[in-house]
mmCIF file of C-alpha atoms in Angstrom:
data_model
loop_
_atom_site.group_PDB
_atom_site.id
_atom_site.type_symbol
_atom_site.label_atom_id
_atom_site.label_comp_id
_atom_site.label_asym_id
_atom_site.label_seq_id
_atom_site.Cartn_x
_atom_site.Cartn_y
_atom_site.Cartn_z
ATOM 1 C CA MET A 1 10.629 -37.262 18.552
ATOM 2 C CA VAL A 2 11.969 -34.519 20.215
ATOM 3 C CA GLU A 3 11.353 -34.058 24.359
ATOM 4 C CA GLY A 4 11.151 -31.975 26.950
ATOM 5 C CA GLY A 5 12.057 -28.109 26.028
ATOM 6 C CA MET A 6 12.234 -28.624 22.298
ATOM 7 C CA LYS A 7 9.184 -30.414 21.936
ATOM 8 C CA CYS A 8 7.131 -26.839 23.675
ATOM 9 C CA ILE A 9 8.884 -25.375 20.945
ATOM 10 C CA LYS A 10 7.719 -27.664 18.371
ATOM 11 C CA TYR A 11 4.774 -26.456 19.066
ATOM 12 C CA LEU A 12 5.322 -23.401 19.853
ATOM 13 C CA LEU A 13 6.965 -23.123 15.907
ATOM 14 C CA PHE A 14 3.491 -24.340 14.688
ATOM 15 C CA GLY A 15 1.691 -21.848 16.664
ATOM 16 C CA PHE A 16 3.997 -18.954 15.261
ATOM 17 C CA ASN A 17 3.996 -20.823 11.686
ATOM 18 C CA LEU A 18 0.005 -21.117 11.764
ATOM 19 C CA ILE A 19 0.139 -16.996 11.992
ATOM 20 C CA PHE A 20 2.404 -16.758 9.766
ATOM 21 C CA PHE A 21 0.380 -19.098 7.276
ATOM 22 C CA LEU A 22 -2.904 -17.112 8.456
ATOM 23 C CA CYS A 23 -1.073 -13.561 7.656
ATOM 24 C CA GLY A 24 -0.195 -15.047 3.665
ATOM 25 C CA LEU A 25 -3.499 -15.355 3.203
ATOM 26 C CA GLY A 26 -4.836 -12.652 4.236
ATOM 27 C CA LEU A 27 -2.781 -10.310 2.223
ATOM 28 C CA ILE A 28 -3.298 -12.459 -0.615
ATOM 29 C CA ILE A 29 -7.021 -11.129 0.030
ATOM 30 C CA ALA A 30 -6.659 -8.114 1.453
ATOM 31 C CA GLY A 31 -3.928 -7.155 -2.049
ATOM 32 C CA ALA A 32 -7.631 -8.857 -4.058
ATOM 33 C CA VAL A 33 -9.728 -6.664 -2.261
ATOM 34 C CA VAL A 34 -7.750 -3.367 -3.077
ATOM 35 C CA GLN A 35 -7.088 -4.856 -6.680
ATOM 36 C CA VAL A 36 -11.166 -5.141 -7.024
ATOM 37 C CA ASN A 37 -12.760 -2.807 -5.131
ATOM 38 C CA PHE A 38 -10.162 0.478 -4.871
ATOM 39 C CA GLN A 39 -9.783 1.039 -8.336
ATOM 40 C CA GLU A 40 -10.217 4.814 -8.125
ATOM 41 C CA TYR A 41 -7.492 5.135 -5.846
ATOM 42 C CA VAL A 42 -5.354 2.963 -7.559
ATOM 43 C CA ILE A 43 -6.056 4.457 -10.467
ATOM 44 C CA LEU A 44 -4.104 8.006 -9.716
ATOM 45 C CA PHE A 45 -0.649 5.473 -9.059
ATOM 46 C CA ALA A 46 -1.157 4.024 -12.392
ATOM 47 C CA GLY A 47 2.163 3.384 -13.820
ATOM 48 C CA ASP A 48 5.386 2.541 -11.029
ATOM 49 C CA PHE A 49 2.141 1.435 -8.177
ATOM 50 C CA GLY A 50 -0.725 1.290 -10.072
ATOM 51 C CA SER A 51 0.591 -2.362 -9.537
ATOM 52 C CA ALA A 52 0.469 -1.963 -5.761
ATOM 53 C CA ALA A 53 -1.893 -4.314 -4.946
ATOM 54 C CA ILE A 54 -0.731 -6.891 -7.374
ATOM 55 C CA PHE A 55 2.610 -6.737 -5.785
ATOM 56 C CA VAL A 56 0.450 -7.205 -2.085
ATOM 57 C CA ILE A 57 -0.586 -10.233 -3.138
ATOM 58 C CA ILE A 58 2.208 -12.057 -4.917
ATOM 59 C CA VAL A 59 3.866 -11.306 -1.192
ATOM 60 C CA GLY A 60 0.860 -13.057 0.369
ATOM 61 C CA VAL A 61 1.486 -15.782 -1.396
ATOM 62 C CA ILE A 62 5.416 -16.685 -0.377
ATOM 63 C CA VAL A 63 4.497 -16.129 2.964
ATOM 64 C CA PHE A 64 1.431 -18.616 2.535
ATOM 65 C CA ILE A 65 4.899 -20.506 0.988
ATOM 66 C CA ILE A 66 7.180 -20.401 3.702
ATOM 67 C CA GLY A 67 3.810 -20.917 6.896
ATOM 68 C CA PHE A 68 3.466 -24.112 5.076
ATOM 69 C CA PHE A 69 7.440 -24.985 5.139
ATOM 70 C CA GLY A 70 7.344 -24.018 8.901
ATOM 71 C CA CYS A 71 3.730 -25.926 9.675
ATOM 72 C CA CYS A 72 4.871 -28.636 8.202
ATOM 73 C CA GLY A 73 9.022 -28.411 9.680
ATOM 74 C CA ALA A 74 7.716 -28.665 12.696
ATOM 75 C CA VAL A 75 4.300 -30.561 12.748
ATOM 76 C CA LYS A 76 6.629 -33.514 10.563
ATOM 77 C CA GLU A 77 10.057 -32.677 12.542
ATOM 78 C CA ASN A 78 11.202 -32.672 9.041
ATOM 79 C CA TYR A 79 15.125 -30.762 9.521
ATOM 80 C CA CYS A 80 14.855 -30.122 5.532
ATOM 81 C CA MET A 81 12.158 -28.201 6.234
ATOM 82 C CA THR A 82 12.222 -25.981 9.494
ATOM 83 C CA LEU A 83 16.032 -25.377 8.329
ATOM 84 C CA THR A 84 14.054 -24.112 4.428
ATOM 85 C CA PHE A 85 11.364 -22.128 6.647
ATOM 86 C CA SER A 86 14.184 -20.289 8.963
ATOM 87 C CA ILE A 87 16.183 -19.651 5.729
ATOM 88 C CA LEU A 88 13.381 -17.762 3.639
ATOM 89 C CA LEU A 89 12.069 -15.911 6.687
ATOM 90 C CA THR A 90 15.888 -14.723 7.313
ATOM 91 C CA VAL A 91 15.697 -14.001 3.157
ATOM 92 C CA ILE A 92 12.432 -12.498 3.625
ATOM 93 C CA LEU A 93 13.138 -9.622 7.241
ATOM 94 C CA ILE A 94 16.087 -8.634 5.392
ATOM 95 C CA CYS A 95 14.751 -7.145 2.395
ATOM 96 C CA GLU A 96 13.014 -6.333 4.825
ATOM 97 C CA LEU A 97 15.216 -4.085 6.564
ATOM 98 C CA GLY A 98 16.444 -3.034 2.539
ATOM 99 C CA ALA A 99 13.455 -1.877 1.660
ATOM 100 C CA GLY A 100 12.634 0.207 4.575
ATOM 101 C CA ILE A 101 15.740 1.623 4.540
ATOM 102 C CA ALA A 102 15.737 2.431 0.443
ATOM 103 C CA GLY A 103 11.945 4.236 1.595
ATOM 104 C CA PHE A 104 13.531 6.672 4.259
ATOM 105 C CA VAL A 105 16.993 7.137 1.562
ATOM 106 C CA LEU A 106 14.473 7.769 -1.333
ATOM 107 C CA LYS A 107 11.691 9.762 0.250
ATOM 108 C CA ASP A 108 12.216 13.044 -1.454
ATOM 109 C CA LYS A 109 12.697 11.346 -5.058
ATOM 110 C CA LEU A 110 9.953 8.835 -4.057
ATOM 111 C CA GLU A 111 7.540 11.912 -2.877
ATOM 112 C CA SER A 112 9.153 13.817 -6.508
ATOM 113 C CA VAL A 113 8.165 11.641 -8.482
ATOM 114 C CA ILE A 114 4.867 11.247 -7.397
ATOM 115 C CA ARG A 115 3.754 14.410 -7.878
ATOM 116 C CA ASP A 116 4.838 14.536 -11.269
ATOM 117 C CA GLY A 117 2.637 11.445 -11.632
ATOM 118 C CA LEU A 118 -0.380 13.071 -10.353
ATOM 119 C CA GLN A 119 0.349 15.320 -12.057
ATOM 120 C CA LYS A 120 0.079 13.597 -15.713
ATOM 121 C CA ASN A 121 -3.175 12.579 -14.147
ATOM 122 C CA ILE A 122 -4.845 16.425 -13.869
ATOM 123 C CA ASP A 123 -2.621 17.505 -17.583
ATOM 124 C CA SER A 124 -5.054 14.583 -18.805
ATOM 125 C CA LEU A 125 -8.158 15.990 -17.478
ATOM 126 C CA LYS A 126 -7.808 19.289 -18.339
ATOM 127 C CA TYR A 127 -10.020 20.485 -21.312
ATOM 128 C CA GLN A 128 -7.216 20.971 -24.323
ATOM 129 C CA ASN A 129 -6.874 17.466 -23.584
ATOM 130 C CA ILE A 130 -10.867 15.524 -23.132
ATOM 131 C CA ASP A 131 -14.019 16.269 -24.896
ATOM 132 C CA SER A 132 -16.800 16.572 -22.179
ATOM 133 C CA GLU A 133 -18.662 12.888 -22.301
ATOM 134 C CA THR A 134 -15.476 11.396 -22.723
ATOM 135 C CA LEU A 135 -14.552 13.452 -19.097
ATOM 136 C CA LYS A 136 -17.979 12.566 -17.637
ATOM 137 C CA ASN A 137 -17.024 7.821 -17.732
ATOM 138 C CA SER A 138 -12.934 9.275 -17.016
ATOM 139 C CA GLY A 139 -12.273 6.883 -14.267
ATOM 140 C CA VAL A 140 -8.989 9.369 -13.050
ATOM 141 C CA LEU A 141 -11.910 12.004 -12.445
ATOM 142 C CA LYS A 142 -13.643 9.468 -10.147
ATOM 143 C CA ALA A 143 -10.049 8.440 -8.582
ATOM 144 C CA TRP A 144 -9.722 12.450 -8.217
ATOM 145 C CA ASN A 145 -12.572 13.594 -6.615
ATOM 146 C CA LEU A 146 -12.868 10.271 -4.520
ATOM 147 C CA ALA A 147 -8.759 11.707 -2.782
ATOM 148 C CA GLN A 148 -9.887 14.849 -2.280
ATOM 149 C CA HIS A 149 -12.886 14.449 -0.996
ATOM 150 C CA ASP A 150 -11.418 11.805 1.333
ATOM 151 C CA PHE A 151 -8.264 14.229 2.492
ATOM 152 C CA LYS A 152 -9.319 16.967 1.951
ATOM 153 C CA CYS A 153 -7.446 18.426 -0.140
ATOM 154 C CA CYS A 154 -7.207 20.205 -3.677
ATOM 155 C CA GLY A 155 -4.521 18.831 -6.326
ATOM 156 C CA VAL A 156 -1.275 17.794 -6.316
ATOM 157 C CA ASN A 157 0.295 20.806 -4.445
ATOM 158 C CA ASN A 158 -2.746 22.946 -4.559
ATOM 159 C CA SER A 159 -5.793 24.050 -6.372
ATOM 160 C CA ILE A 160 -4.362 25.738 -9.536
ATOM 161 C CA ASP A 161 -3.118 22.536 -10.476
ATOM 162 C CA TRP A 162 -6.470 22.370 -12.091
ATOM 163 C CA GLU A 163 -5.432 25.453 -14.001
ATOM 164 C CA GLY A 164 -7.590 24.921 -17.555
ATOM 165 C CA PHE A 165 -9.784 21.907 -16.661
ATOM 166 C CA THR A 166 -13.486 22.505 -16.689
ATOM 167 C CA ASN A 167 -15.967 21.417 -14.420
ATOM 168 C CA LEU A 168 -18.454 19.263 -16.127
ATOM 169 C CA ASN A 169 -21.221 21.705 -14.357
ATOM 170 C CA ASN A 170 -20.251 24.122 -16.470
ATOM 171 C CA THR A 171 -22.611 23.530 -19.102
ATOM 172 C CA GLY A 172 -21.535 26.065 -21.357
ATOM 173 C CA ARG A 173 -17.401 24.454 -21.430
ATOM 174 C CA LYS A 174 -15.708 27.469 -22.358
ATOM 175 C CA VAL A 175 -16.590 30.384 -19.952
ATOM 176 C CA ASN A 176 -13.739 30.333 -17.174
ATOM 177 C CA ALA A 177 -12.266 27.234 -18.827
ATOM 178 C CA THR A 178 -9.002 27.850 -16.683
ATOM 179 C CA LYS A 179 -11.288 29.151 -13.714
ATOM 180 C CA ASP A 180 -12.601 25.477 -13.201
ATOM 181 C CA VAL A 181 -11.916 22.854 -10.257
ATOM 182 C CA PRO A 182 -13.725 19.578 -9.692
ATOM 183 C CA ASP A 183 -16.260 20.664 -6.806
ATOM 184 C CA SER A 184 -13.988 17.708 -5.128
ATOM 185 C CA CYS A 185 -12.009 20.436 -4.363
ATOM 186 C CA CYS A 186 -14.514 22.923 -2.323
ATOM 187 C CA MET A 187 -14.733 22.225 1.170
ATOM 188 C CA THR A 188 -18.745 22.725 1.106
ATOM 189 C CA ASP A 189 -19.061 20.014 -1.806
ATOM 190 C CA THR A 190 -21.829 21.224 -3.782
ATOM 191 C CA THR A 191 -23.376 21.010 -7.650
ATOM 192 C CA GLY A 192 -21.447 23.189 -9.667
ATOM 193 C CA CYS A 193 -19.479 24.750 -6.224
ATOM 194 C CA GLY A 194 -16.234 24.410 -8.176
ATOM 195 C CA VAL A 195 -16.942 26.186 -11.493
ATOM 196 C CA GLY A 196 -15.024 29.372 -11.532
ATOM 197 C CA THR A 197 -13.145 29.193 -8.439
ATOM 198 C CA LEU A 198 -9.905 27.717 -8.834
ATOM 199 C CA GLY A 199 -6.878 30.468 -6.147
ATOM 200 C CA ASN A 200 -9.878 31.185 -4.196
ATOM 201 C CA TYR A 201 -9.840 29.874 -1.058
ATOM 202 C CA THR A 202 -12.411 30.784 1.207
ATOM 203 C CA VAL A 203 -14.055 28.353 -1.589
ATOM 204 C CA LEU A 204 -11.766 25.570 -1.799
ATOM 205 C CA TYR A 205 -9.144 23.391 0.548
ATOM 206 C CA GLU A 206 -6.117 24.454 0.730
ATOM 207 C CA ARG A 207 -3.374 21.781 0.835
ATOM 208 C CA GLY A 208 -2.616 19.936 -1.788
ATOM 209 C CA CYS A 209 -2.848 15.918 -2.075
ATOM 210 C CA VAL A 210 1.009 15.097 -1.689
ATOM 211 C CA ASN A 211 0.868 17.681 1.377
ATOM 212 C CA ALA A 212 -1.957 15.980 2.781
ATOM 213 C CA THR A 213 -0.632 12.612 2.608
ATOM 214 C CA LYS A 214 1.876 12.997 3.749
ATOM 215 C CA GLU A 215 0.330 15.095 7.139
ATOM 216 C CA TRP A 216 -1.895 11.484 7.395
ATOM 217 C CA ALA A 217 1.684 9.692 7.595
ATOM 218 C CA THR A 218 3.573 11.818 9.831
ATOM 219 C CA THR A 219 -0.491 11.379 12.296
ATOM 220 C CA ASN A 220 0.321 7.783 12.294
ATOM 221 C CA VAL A 221 4.165 7.512 12.030
ATOM 222 C CA VAL A 222 4.180 5.566 15.641
ATOM 223 C CA ALA A 223 1.581 2.865 14.601
ATOM 224 C CA ILE A 224 3.062 2.826 11.146
ATOM 225 C CA ALA A 225 6.691 2.234 12.454
ATOM 226 C CA GLY A 226 5.189 -0.665 15.838
ATOM 227 C CA VAL A 227 3.145 -3.298 13.415
ATOM 228 C CA GLY A 228 6.215 -2.648 11.417
ATOM 229 C CA ILE A 229 8.477 -3.309 14.455
ATOM 230 C CA GLY A 230 6.591 -5.218 15.867
ATOM 231 C CA LEU A 231 6.741 -7.867 12.711
ATOM 232 C CA GLY A 232 10.471 -7.838 12.795
ATOM 233 C CA VAL A 233 10.213 -9.299 16.141
ATOM 234 C CA ILE A 234 7.754 -11.789 15.802
ATOM 235 C CA GLN A 235 10.104 -12.433 12.536
ATOM 236 C CA LEU A 236 13.210 -13.199 14.597
ATOM 237 C CA ILE A 237 11.378 -14.966 17.500
ATOM 238 C CA GLY A 238 10.255 -17.347 14.541
ATOM 239 C CA ILE A 239 13.634 -17.857 13.530
ATOM 240 C CA ALA A 240 15.343 -18.751 16.310
ATOM 241 C CA PHE A 241 12.902 -21.646 16.928
ATOM 242 C CA ALA A 242 13.636 -22.464 13.283
ATOM 243 C CA CYS A 243 16.722 -22.957 14.078
ATOM 244 C CA CYS A 244 16.445 -24.155 17.614
ATOM 245 C CA LEU A 245 14.441 -27.023 16.515
ATOM 246 C CA ALA A 246 15.693 -28.221 13.169
ATOM 247 C CA ARG A 247 19.508 -28.461 15.121
ATOM 248 C CA ALA A 248 17.405 -30.863 17.887
ATOM 249 C CA ILE A 249 16.023 -32.880 14.895
ATOM 250 C CA LYS A 250 19.743 -33.188 13.435
ATOM 251 C CA LYS A 251 21.267 -34.278 16.865
ATOM 252 C CA GLU A 252 18.228 -36.924 17.344
ATOM 253 C CA TYR A 253 18.900 -38.066 12.746
ATOM 254 C CA GLU A 254 22.557 -38.628 14.389
ATOM 255 C CA VAL A 255 21.714 -40.559 16.989
ATOM 256 C CA VAL A 256 19.451 -43.019 15.363
#
């Protein structure tokens, strides 16, 4: 059994891994909640981005398993489990750094992909591509209404993206068929406010939803960066503790 300072590290590592273990469980739950309760948002990013919630669940499962190895390795003073934990945690840290660098380098391309995907969603809702009954029950339209209302925006770039759309409250479905926008584009969201108002920025939000989300990310960049750096520091501490404990356990095995 390890003694002295290594015993302290053993319990610190166990505490760290218990938190890590619970974080993995939290990611699994968060991913499941997003998958079940936020389908309206998820549907906007169908294809490349539609499986984001499932990806979060998978990451949660991996973190959960790594936390399990760490907890068991610390409590049982098992060299193989402790070493496995430190290796897996190092791999995760490298992957996180790689993902962060790739995201920064490819941010313009990522934005372009998002714009194209969102525009395709809007085009699928236009007069020539959908009948009124299907439009009424469209999950894509519900998603756009939610996003435009929450982010106070209209369309991908601006309201002109909706040209060719017919508002459900336009009972004729032919009058001003190319001049309607969803009511959620209106600064004052009332029934029928989007009928015939395309391009009228005294009534509609002027900014597009891509720029609105970019502004949100810019506003919260310090918090996002802080969380990322904090997580990285915690992981480095965990790796250091695990390596120290594994070395101490190995020495004891060699003495025995």
